Every structure is written in C-alpha cells, then in structure tokens.
Short mmCIF file of C-alpha atoms in Angstrom, two decimals:
data_model
loop_
_atom_site.label_atom_id
_atom_site.label_comp_id
_atom_site.label_asym_id
_atom_site.label_seq_id
_atom_site.Cartn_x
_atom_site.Cartn_y
_atom_site.Cartn_z
CA MET H 1 -21.61 14.92 -25.74
CA ILE H 2 -22.93 12.42 -23.19
CA ALA H 3 -20.40 9.82 -21.98
CA PRO H 4 -22.54 6.85 -20.84
CA LEU H 5 -19.64 4.60 -19.86
CA PRO H 6 -18.42 3.20 -17.50
CA LEU H 7 -21.74 1.65 -16.55
CA ALA H 8 -23.21 3.00 -13.31
CA VAL H 9 -23.58 -0.39 -11.56
CA ALA H 10 -23.61 -0.35 -7.75
CA ASP H 11 -20.45 -1.77 -6.12
CA GLY H 12 -21.07 -5.22 -4.66
CA SER H 13 -24.32 -5.77 -6.67
CA SER H 14 -24.71 -9.15 -8.35
CA LEU H 15 -24.39 -7.53 -11.78
CA SER H 16 -21.09 -5.88 -10.83
CA LEU H 17 -19.76 -9.15 -9.40
CA ALA H 18 -20.80 -11.05 -12.52
CA GLY H 19 -18.70 -8.60 -14.49
CA ALA H 20 -15.78 -9.09 -12.09
CA LEU H 21 -15.98 -12.87 -12.53
CA GLY H 22 -16.12 -12.64 -16.31
CA ILE H 23 -13.25 -10.17 -16.46
CA GLY H 24 -11.22 -12.37 -14.06
CA ILE H 25 -11.79 -15.49 -16.20
CA ALA H 26 -10.63 -13.65 -19.32
CA PHE H 27 -7.62 -12.26 -17.40
CA GLY H 28 -6.57 -15.71 -16.13
CA TRP H 29 -7.09 -17.18 -19.57
CA CYS H 30 -4.75 -14.60 -21.18
CA LEU H 31 -2.01 -15.11 -18.56
CA GLU H 32 -2.14 -18.91 -19.01
CA ARG H 33 -2.23 -18.73 -22.84
CA ALA H 34 0.90 -16.56 -22.84
CA GLY H 35 2.70 -19.04 -20.58
CA LEU H 36 2.94 -16.56 -17.71
CA GLY H 37 1.69 -19.15 -15.17
CA SER H 38 5.15 -20.74 -15.54
CA ALA H 39 8.00 -19.40 -13.39
CA PRO H 40 10.84 -20.45 -15.76
CA LYS H 41 9.02 -18.74 -18.67
CA LEU H 42 8.45 -15.57 -16.61
CA MET H 43 12.08 -15.55 -15.36
CA GLY H 44 13.30 -15.70 -18.99
CA GLN H 45 12.57 -11.98 -18.96
CA PHE H 46 15.12 -11.38 -16.25
CA THR H 47 17.75 -13.79 -17.54
CA LEU H 48 17.26 -12.17 -21.00
CA ARG H 49 16.38 -15.45 -22.69
CA ASP H 50 12.61 -15.01 -23.28
CA MET H 51 11.04 -11.55 -23.37
CA THR H 52 7.43 -12.70 -23.21
CA VAL H 53 6.70 -10.64 -20.06
CA LEU H 54 7.73 -7.40 -21.73
CA LYS H 55 5.90 -8.23 -24.96
CA VAL H 56 2.64 -9.19 -23.24
CA MET H 57 2.68 -6.41 -20.69
CA PHE H 58 3.52 -3.57 -23.00
CA SER H 59 1.13 -4.74 -25.79
CA ALA H 60 -1.58 -4.84 -23.12
CA ILE H 61 -0.73 -1.40 -21.72
CA VAL H 62 -0.59 0.18 -25.21
CA THR H 63 -3.88 -1.51 -26.28
CA ALA H 64 -5.82 -0.44 -23.22
CA MET H 65 -4.27 3.04 -23.19
CA LEU H 66 -5.09 3.71 -26.86
CA GLY H 67 -8.57 2.19 -26.50
CA LEU H 68 -9.39 4.40 -23.55
CA PHE H 69 -7.84 7.45 -25.25
CA TRP H 70 -10.02 7.00 -28.37
CA LEU H 71 -13.20 6.02 -26.51
CA SER H 72 -12.86 9.15 -24.35
CA TRP H 73 -12.11 11.32 -27.43
CA LEU H 74 -15.28 9.94 -29.08
CA GLY H 75 -17.21 10.82 -25.91
CA VAL H 76 -18.17 7.23 -25.17
CA VAL H 77 -16.22 6.93 -21.89
CA ASP H 78 -16.03 9.49 -19.12
CA LEU H 79 -12.39 9.33 -18.00
CA ALA H 80 -13.23 11.17 -14.79
CA ARG H 81 -15.17 8.08 -13.67
CA VAL H 82 -12.31 5.60 -14.28
CA ALA H 83 -10.37 5.05 -11.02
CA VAL H 84 -6.68 6.01 -11.39
CA PRO H 85 -4.41 4.43 -8.73
CA PRO H 86 -3.19 7.25 -6.42
CA THR H 87 0.52 8.14 -6.37
CA PHE H 88 2.70 7.95 -3.19
CA ILE H 89 6.19 8.61 -4.49
CA GLY H 90 8.50 7.13 -1.77
CA PRO H 91 6.33 4.11 -0.86
CA GLN H 92 5.87 3.21 -4.53
CA LEU H 93 9.58 3.44 -5.32
CA VAL H 94 10.58 1.46 -2.21
CA GLY H 95 7.61 -0.90 -2.40
CA GLY H 96 8.28 -1.40 -6.14
CA ALA H 97 11.94 -2.36 -5.47
CA VAL H 98 10.97 -4.73 -2.63
CA PHE H 99 8.25 -6.22 -4.85
CA GLY H 100 10.60 -6.69 -7.79
CA ALA H 101 13.22 -8.40 -5.60
CA GLY H 102 10.55 -10.77 -4.23
CA MET H 103 9.23 -11.44 -7.76
CA ALA H 104 12.68 -12.48 -9.05
CA LEU H 105 13.04 -14.91 -6.10
CA ALA H 106 9.50 -16.26 -6.42
CA GLY H 107 9.66 -16.43 -10.22
CA LEU H 108 6.02 -15.29 -10.32
CA CYS H 109 3.95 -12.21 -9.49
CA PRO H 110 0.70 -12.33 -7.49
CA GLY H 111 -1.66 -12.70 -10.47
CA THR H 112 0.49 -15.25 -12.28
CA SER H 113 1.05 -17.25 -9.06
CA CYS H 114 -2.74 -17.75 -8.90
CA VAL H 115 -2.62 -19.18 -12.46
CA ALA H 116 0.43 -21.28 -11.61
CA ALA H 117 -1.31 -22.74 -8.50
CA ALA H 118 -4.55 -23.37 -10.43
CA THR H 119 -2.66 -25.35 -13.09
CA GLY H 120 -0.94 -27.72 -10.69
CA ARG H 121 2.37 -25.95 -10.05
CA LEU H 122 3.26 -26.49 -6.42
CA ASP H 123 5.87 -23.67 -6.46
CA GLY H 124 3.00 -21.37 -7.51
CA LEU H 125 0.87 -22.55 -4.62
CA ILE H 126 3.65 -21.76 -2.14
CA VAL H 127 4.02 -18.28 -3.66
CA VAL H 128 0.25 -17.69 -3.21
CA VAL H 129 0.30 -18.81 0.47
CA CYS H 130 3.45 -16.88 1.38
CA PHE H 131 2.31 -13.79 -0.56
CA PHE H 132 -0.83 -13.82 1.58
CA ALA H 133 1.30 -14.13 4.72
CA GLY H 134 3.47 -11.25 3.55
CA VAL H 135 0.43 -8.99 2.93
CA LEU H 136 -1.08 -9.92 6.31
CA GLY H 137 2.17 -9.43 8.25
CA THR H 138 3.13 -6.16 6.54
CA GLY H 139 -0.46 -4.95 6.72
CA LEU H 140 -0.50 -5.50 10.49
CA ALA H 141 2.84 -3.64 10.76
CA ILE H 142 1.61 -0.60 8.79
CA PRO H 143 0.78 1.44 11.98
CA LEU H 144 4.51 1.15 12.93
CA MET H 145 5.50 2.88 9.63
CA ALA H 146 2.40 5.02 9.06
CA GLY H 147 4.57 8.11 8.46
CA PHE H 148 6.41 6.50 5.53
CA TYR H 149 3.29 4.68 4.22
CA GLU H 150 1.39 7.96 3.87
CA SER H 151 4.39 10.01 2.62
CA GLY H 152 4.82 11.53 -0.86
CA SER H 153 1.04 11.58 -1.55
CA ARG H 154 0.24 13.22 -4.88
CA GLY H 155 -3.33 11.91 -5.36
CA ALA H 156 -4.54 10.37 -8.64
CA VAL H 157 -2.02 12.25 -10.76
CA ALA H 158 -1.29 11.19 -14.36
CA LEU H 159 1.88 11.78 -16.35
CA PRO H 160 0.51 14.48 -18.70
CA ALA H 161 -0.49 16.67 -15.73
CA ALA H 162 2.69 15.95 -13.79
CA LEU H 163 4.96 16.74 -16.79
CA GLY H 164 2.81 19.60 -18.14
CA VAL H 165 2.43 18.07 -21.63
CA ALA H 166 -0.62 17.02 -23.66
CA GLN H 167 -2.09 13.55 -23.11
CA GLY H 168 -1.68 12.79 -26.80
CA THR H 169 2.06 13.49 -26.52
CA VAL H 170 2.53 11.14 -23.58
CA THR H 171 0.42 8.49 -25.32
CA PHE H 172 2.56 8.80 -28.46
CA VAL H 173 5.80 8.52 -26.43
CA VAL H 174 4.57 5.38 -24.63
CA VAL H 175 3.60 3.76 -27.97
CA ALA H 176 6.95 4.70 -29.54
CA GLY H 177 8.78 3.45 -26.39
CA ALA H 178 6.91 0.16 -26.51
CA LEU H 179 7.71 -0.38 -30.25
CA ALA H 180 11.38 0.39 -29.59
CA ALA H 181 11.40 -2.00 -26.60
CA PHE H 182 9.86 -4.79 -28.77
CA ALA H 183 12.59 -4.33 -31.37
CA VAL H 184 15.32 -4.39 -28.71
CA ALA H 185 13.72 -7.44 -27.02
CA GLY H 186 13.85 -9.40 -30.29
CA ARG H 187 17.53 -8.53 -30.76
CA ILE H 188 18.39 -9.52 -27.15
CA GLU H 189 16.57 -12.87 -27.53
CA ARG H 190 18.41 -13.69 -30.75
CA ALA H 191 21.76 -12.64 -29.31
CA MET H 192 21.23 -14.69 -26.15
CA ALA H 193 20.04 -17.74 -28.15
CA ALA H 194 23.21 -17.60 -30.20
CA ARG H 195 25.34 -17.21 -27.08
CA VAL H 196 23.64 -19.98 -25.12
CA GLY H 197 23.86 -22.17 -28.20
CA ARG H 198 20.26 -23.19 -28.58
CA VAL H 199 17.85 -21.62 -31.01
CA ARG H 200 14.40 -20.83 -29.66
CA PRO H 201 11.41 -20.26 -31.91
CA MET G 1 -4.46 -33.89 -13.23
CA ARG G 2 -1.59 -36.05 -14.40
CA ALA G 3 2.04 -35.82 -13.62
CA LEU G 4 4.22 -34.72 -16.52
CA ASP G 5 7.93 -34.58 -16.88
CA GLU G 6 9.38 -31.13 -16.34
CA GLU G 7 10.54 -31.06 -19.96
CA ALA G 8 7.15 -31.97 -21.30
CA VAL G 9 5.71 -28.60 -20.53
CA ILE G 10 8.32 -26.74 -22.61
CA PRO G 11 6.19 -26.38 -25.73
CA SER G 12 8.99 -26.43 -28.29
CA GLU G 13 10.20 -29.77 -27.02
CA VAL G 14 6.93 -31.63 -27.01
CA GLU G 15 6.11 -31.28 -30.68
CA GLY G 16 6.29 -34.56 -32.43
CA SER G 17 6.61 -36.39 -29.14
CA ALA G 18 4.02 -38.64 -27.58
CA LEU G 19 2.52 -35.66 -25.77
CA THR G 20 1.05 -34.03 -28.84
CA THR G 21 -1.98 -32.87 -26.85
CA VAL G 22 0.16 -30.29 -25.05
CA LYS G 23 -0.18 -27.10 -27.08
CA ARG G 24 2.51 -24.50 -27.35
CA TYR G 25 1.96 -21.08 -25.75
CA ALA G 26 0.22 -18.40 -27.78
CA ASP G 27 2.00 -15.52 -29.53
CA PRO G 28 2.97 -12.96 -26.83
CA TYR G 29 1.92 -9.88 -28.88
CA LEU G 30 -1.48 -11.41 -29.76
CA THR G 31 -2.02 -12.41 -26.13
CA GLY G 32 -0.90 -8.97 -24.98
CA VAL G 33 -3.44 -7.26 -27.22
CA ALA G 34 -6.16 -9.65 -25.91
CA LEU G 35 -5.12 -8.84 -22.34
CA GLY G 36 -5.23 -5.15 -23.19
CA LEU G 37 -8.81 -5.55 -24.50
CA VAL G 38 -9.76 -7.32 -21.24
CA LEU G 39 -8.23 -4.40 -19.29
CA LEU G 40 -10.08 -1.93 -21.56
CA ALA G 41 -13.34 -3.83 -20.99
CA SER G 42 -12.76 -3.59 -17.25
CA PHE G 43 -12.26 0.19 -17.49
CA VAL G 44 -15.36 0.60 -19.70
CA ILE G 45 -17.71 -1.77 -17.80
CA ALA G 46 -16.58 -1.38 -14.20
CA GLY G 47 -14.70 1.94 -14.23
CA ARG G 48 -11.65 0.25 -12.75
CA GLY G 49 -8.75 -1.88 -13.90
CA LEU G 50 -7.47 -5.34 -13.08
CA GLY G 51 -5.91 -6.37 -9.76
CA ALA G 52 -4.50 -9.26 -7.78
CA SER G 53 -2.87 -8.12 -4.51
CA GLY G 54 -5.97 -6.14 -3.52
CA ALA G 55 -7.90 -9.40 -3.28
CA PHE G 56 -5.27 -10.79 -0.87
CA ALA G 57 -5.42 -7.53 1.11
CA THR G 58 -9.17 -7.83 1.45
CA ALA G 59 -8.84 -11.44 2.55
CA ALA G 60 -6.22 -10.45 5.14
CA ALA G 61 -8.29 -7.51 6.40
CA THR G 62 -11.42 -9.70 6.66
CA MET G 63 -9.46 -12.29 8.61
CA VAL G 64 -8.11 -9.67 11.07
CA ARG G 65 -11.59 -8.20 11.50
CA GLY G 66 -12.87 -11.67 12.43
CA VAL G 67 -10.23 -12.04 15.20
CA ALA G 68 -9.81 -8.43 16.40
CA PRO G 69 -12.24 -5.96 14.80
CA GLU G 70 -10.67 -2.87 16.44
CA VAL G 71 -7.20 -3.75 15.10
CA ALA G 72 -8.57 -3.91 11.54
CA SER G 73 -10.59 -0.70 11.76
CA ARG G 74 -7.70 1.31 13.28
CA ASN G 75 -5.11 0.09 10.74
CA GLY G 76 -4.71 2.53 7.84
CA PHE G 77 -3.99 -0.32 5.35
CA LEU G 78 -6.43 -2.99 6.50
CA ALA G 79 -9.37 -0.58 7.07
CA VAL G 80 -9.45 0.58 3.43
CA HIS G 81 -9.47 -3.03 2.22
CA LEU G 82 -12.46 -4.17 4.28
CA ASP G 83 -15.48 -4.69 2.05
CA ALA G 84 -18.75 -3.68 3.68
CA GLY G 85 -20.57 -6.47 1.83
CA GLY G 86 -18.15 -9.17 3.04
CA LEU G 87 -15.28 -11.07 1.39
CA PHE G 88 -17.21 -12.66 -1.43
CA ARG G 89 -18.98 -9.46 -2.45
CA ASP G 90 -15.70 -7.70 -3.07
CA TRP G 91 -15.01 -6.93 -6.72
CA LEU G 92 -11.28 -7.93 -6.69
CA VAL G 93 -11.89 -11.12 -4.68
CA VAL G 94 -14.48 -12.27 -7.23
CA GLU G 95 -12.20 -11.20 -10.08
CA ILE G 96 -9.28 -13.26 -8.70
CA ILE G 97 -11.55 -16.30 -8.32
CA GLY G 98 -12.26 -15.76 -12.04
CA VAL G 99 -8.49 -15.67 -12.72
CA VAL G 100 -8.12 -19.11 -11.08
CA ILE G 101 -11.09 -20.48 -13.13
CA GLY G 102 -9.86 -18.90 -16.39
CA GLY G 103 -6.28 -20.08 -15.91
CA TRP G 104 -7.44 -23.62 -15.11
CA CYS G 105 -9.82 -23.80 -18.13
CA SER G 106 -7.15 -22.48 -20.52
CA ALA G 107 -4.55 -24.98 -19.26
CA ALA G 108 -7.09 -27.86 -19.32
CA LEU G 109 -8.02 -27.17 -22.97
CA ALA G 110 -4.33 -26.98 -23.95
CA GLY G 111 -3.38 -30.17 -22.06
CA ARG G 112 -1.16 -28.17 -19.68
CA LEU G 113 -2.60 -29.28 -16.33
CA ALA G 114 -0.03 -31.26 -14.33
CA VAL G 115 1.14 -31.47 -10.72
CA ARG G 116 4.77 -30.42 -10.67
CA VAL G 117 7.40 -28.06 -9.25
CA GLU G 118 8.76 -25.80 -11.98
CA ARG G 119 12.37 -24.70 -11.61
CA GLY G 120 15.55 -23.96 -13.50
CA PRO G 121 17.32 -26.80 -15.32
CA HIS G 122 19.98 -27.19 -12.60
CA ALA G 123 17.88 -26.36 -9.54
CA ALA G 124 16.69 -28.90 -6.95
CA VAL G 125 13.11 -28.92 -5.60
CA PRO G 126 13.70 -27.84 -1.94
CA PRO G 127 15.69 -24.61 -2.76
CA ARG G 128 13.10 -23.76 -5.40
CA LEU G 129 10.26 -24.05 -2.86
CA TRP G 130 12.20 -22.03 -0.25
CA ALA G 131 12.82 -19.28 -2.81
CA ALA G 132 9.13 -19.37 -3.80
CA GLY G 133 8.11 -18.91 -0.17
CA ALA G 134 10.61 -16.19 0.64
CA GLY G 135 9.94 -14.41 -2.64
CA GLY G 136 6.19 -14.59 -2.12
CA ALA G 137 6.44 -13.07 1.39
CA ILE G 138 8.83 -10.27 0.24
CA MET G 139 6.52 -9.54 -2.68
CA GLY G 140 3.65 -9.25 -0.19
CA ALA G 141 5.58 -6.59 1.77
CA GLY G 142 6.32 -4.71 -1.45
CA ALA G 143 2.70 -4.85 -2.69
CA VAL G 144 1.45 -3.44 0.64
CA LEU G 145 3.91 -0.52 0.57
CA ALA G 146 3.35 0.21 -3.15
CA ARG G 147 -0.45 -0.20 -2.84
CA GLY G 148 -0.59 -2.73 -5.62
CA CYS G 149 1.27 -5.21 -7.77
CA THR G 150 1.96 -5.99 -11.43
CA SER G 151 -1.78 -6.06 -12.14
CA GLY G 152 -3.15 -3.11 -10.14
CA GLN G 153 -0.11 -0.83 -10.48
CA ALA G 154 1.89 -1.84 -13.56
CA LEU G 155 -0.89 -2.93 -15.99
CA THR G 156 -3.79 -0.80 -14.79
CA GLY G 157 -1.90 2.27 -13.59
CA GLY G 158 0.48 1.98 -16.56
CA ALA G 159 -2.39 2.16 -19.05
CA LEU G 160 -3.94 5.08 -17.12
CA LEU G 161 -0.54 6.85 -17.19
CA SER G 162 -0.45 7.10 -13.36
CA VAL G 163 2.83 8.64 -12.14
CA GLY G 164 3.14 6.20 -9.20
CA ALA G 165 2.50 3.21 -11.46
CA TRP G 166 5.33 4.15 -13.83
CA LEU G 167 7.68 4.68 -10.78
CA PHE G 168 6.57 1.22 -9.59
CA ILE G 169 7.33 -0.39 -13.02
CA GLY G 170 10.84 1.13 -13.06
CA ALA G 171 11.66 0.15 -9.47
CA ALA G 172 10.21 -3.35 -9.73
CA PHE G 173 11.90 -4.24 -13.03
CA GLY G 174 15.20 -2.70 -11.89
CA ALA G 175 15.25 -4.68 -8.66
CA ALA G 176 14.13 -7.87 -10.38
CA TYR G 177 17.03 -7.64 -12.86
CA VAL G 178 19.52 -7.17 -9.98
CA VAL G 179 18.16 -10.13 -7.95
CA ALA G 180 17.81 -12.34 -11.06
CA TYR G 181 21.47 -11.65 -11.85
CA LEU G 182 22.61 -12.48 -8.30
CA THR G 183 20.60 -15.77 -8.35
CA ARG G 184 21.13 -16.57 -12.05
CA GLY G 185 22.39 -20.06 -11.21
CA SER G 186 18.89 -21.09 -10.13
CA TRP G 187 17.27 -20.29 -13.51
CA THR G 188 19.90 -20.92 -16.21
#
C-alpha cells in the first residue's frame, strides 16, 4: 500500500514555513488555553496542587501516538519518514535532570515561557531571555565537553526495538500508564485540596 | 494590555466579579487531546514534531556565525543548528513565532492579556525574577545537553516512543520534583 504522507515539501520552502507557522499558532493556542503560560499553574504539578501539566502532556502524547499508530497501520503515513529524536543515554539523563531543575526554578519550560512572555508576564520574558543565554553559553562550551555530549549514542531507537517487544504492546502500556496516572492525579489533587483547606474545581 | 491584580487571573476567583470577561482555563484533557492532534498534524504534514529549544539554538548559532563564522562551523552543537536558508527560513524558528502569535491571540480572546509578574502567594517580585533568570539559564544548559526540551523531547519523542525522550521525561520530572520541594516556600 502506498503511504503518501508526510507530504514531501522541501525544507525551507514557503509552503513548509506556512505549515510551521500554522502548527505553531495552534500549539501556542493550546498551551495558553490550558493555562500553561502561567508559572503558578505549571508549578501546581510539582507542589501536587494542580496536575494540569500531567493531564495535558499525557493526553497529547497518547493522542498523537495512537493517531500515528493507526494512520501507519492504515498505510496512510510512512513512519520511516517521520523524524524520531536520536537517543544519547548519558547526555539525555544528565541534561534532563539539569533541565528539570531549571524548570522548577523558572516555573516555566521553553515553549510555555514564550506564551507567558507573549501574554504580558514579565517573569516569562526573563525566562525567555535567560534561556537563550543559557543555550548560547552552553552551546559555545560544547567543544570543551564533546566527549560527554556525543557519548551513549544509540541513534533514532524506539522503545519497541530497544525492549524487543511489539509496538502495539508498548503503545498499550503507555495508554494504560497514562490512564492510571490520570486516576492517581485526581486523587492527589483532592487529597491536597482537603489538606490545604481550599477546594479547587 | 491592561494591568490586572495577581488574583484576577486565577479563573476560579474572577467568576461573578467585575472582571467577568476573563475566562477560566479550558479542560486539561480536552486541551491535551487538541494538542495531541496538533502534534499529529505536524507529524503527518511536516514529518516532524513540535519544538521550542531548537529555535533558540538556531538563533544562537546564527548569532555566533555572524560574529565568528569559524567558531560556529567547528562547534558540534552550533553547526547542526545553522539553517542554510537563514534564521527566518528555519522551520522551528517560524513555528515558535507562531507559538507567540497563537498564545497572544488565545489570551486576547479570553481577556487574559495583562502586564504582571506571576509568583507564589507569599513570594516577592525580585526573588521571583532572579529565580526566573537562573532557572531559564540552567534550563538552557539542560536543553543543549539533552538535545531538546519538553516540546522536542518529551512531547514529540514521547509520542514517537523514543528511548532518549522517555529517559528525558523521567530525569526532568524527577529533578523538578526535588527542586520544587526544596523551594516549596516560593510557590505555596
């Protein structure tokens, strides 16, 4: 069966950039609608008072994952032509931990800080500016830690191949894990609301 | 933009007040499914997912190339983020400009545009801004090492079942919970 998608549009062409702009607008719209342009709202996830981050993120991951799984099964999308981020084990564990620590201090992540700044939040604007400085400074310092930066390279490896199980099995486990996390999140929110003494909708 | 009280942007507290034009935030599951469909559309149309830090990396690489071209081309991180067509023909840069436009439009239509510094109920403005700056810079270091952020790694890589993305999700959430606990006084 022929898999016509993704569209074969040249990188950097006006058509491709029009798509990028449209997708970006929809992305920013979703983040703002969910309240994720707000640092106190986002930090509710990490003070256990408001699990919006988990709910939004895992519903999004499950939706896109299932959509791609079915579209590829129907032969509409050629999965081989969808870019999978490459794995570098050590740098992604260490970088992830550094990133998470910074995110809890900033109260925002890079994408949501753009929404925060765009909607008048000065704390968001400072996160944007300092995030850029951090990327620039660390980027310039990469030659000093090139050995670590390039270590643990596994290429564009996905969980089914790495674990030696069928893609459908991993997909099912992620969906089940997300549903369980949603149930736990609701319980934690209710327990914390009772403890803090104010009921949230 | 107009200045609002800090409290006024907490949706549950503005209902029935004078600021009835400020809408409450949408249901997280509904918004999450919508965001998932946007991500799916990106996979299907462009063959790639969403991103944020990559746009900053391209801006940084373009800036370095303007000052010292040989430094940019010899740097393993900056070189891969240079776009041959220039900064504003880079897919992620244009996408992030879209994020700013989309975020602004959504907030404008919901009456949520206001110049303010958002912080915890007992936090003062200067410490909040220092934490925002320090946190932003540390996040920048992490995003460079991890080759992505919550958008390019967690959302995109997560949906594509990338091994590195799921390691990133675990490490980032774990560290965020530890730091949030140590600094809990600034948010609760």
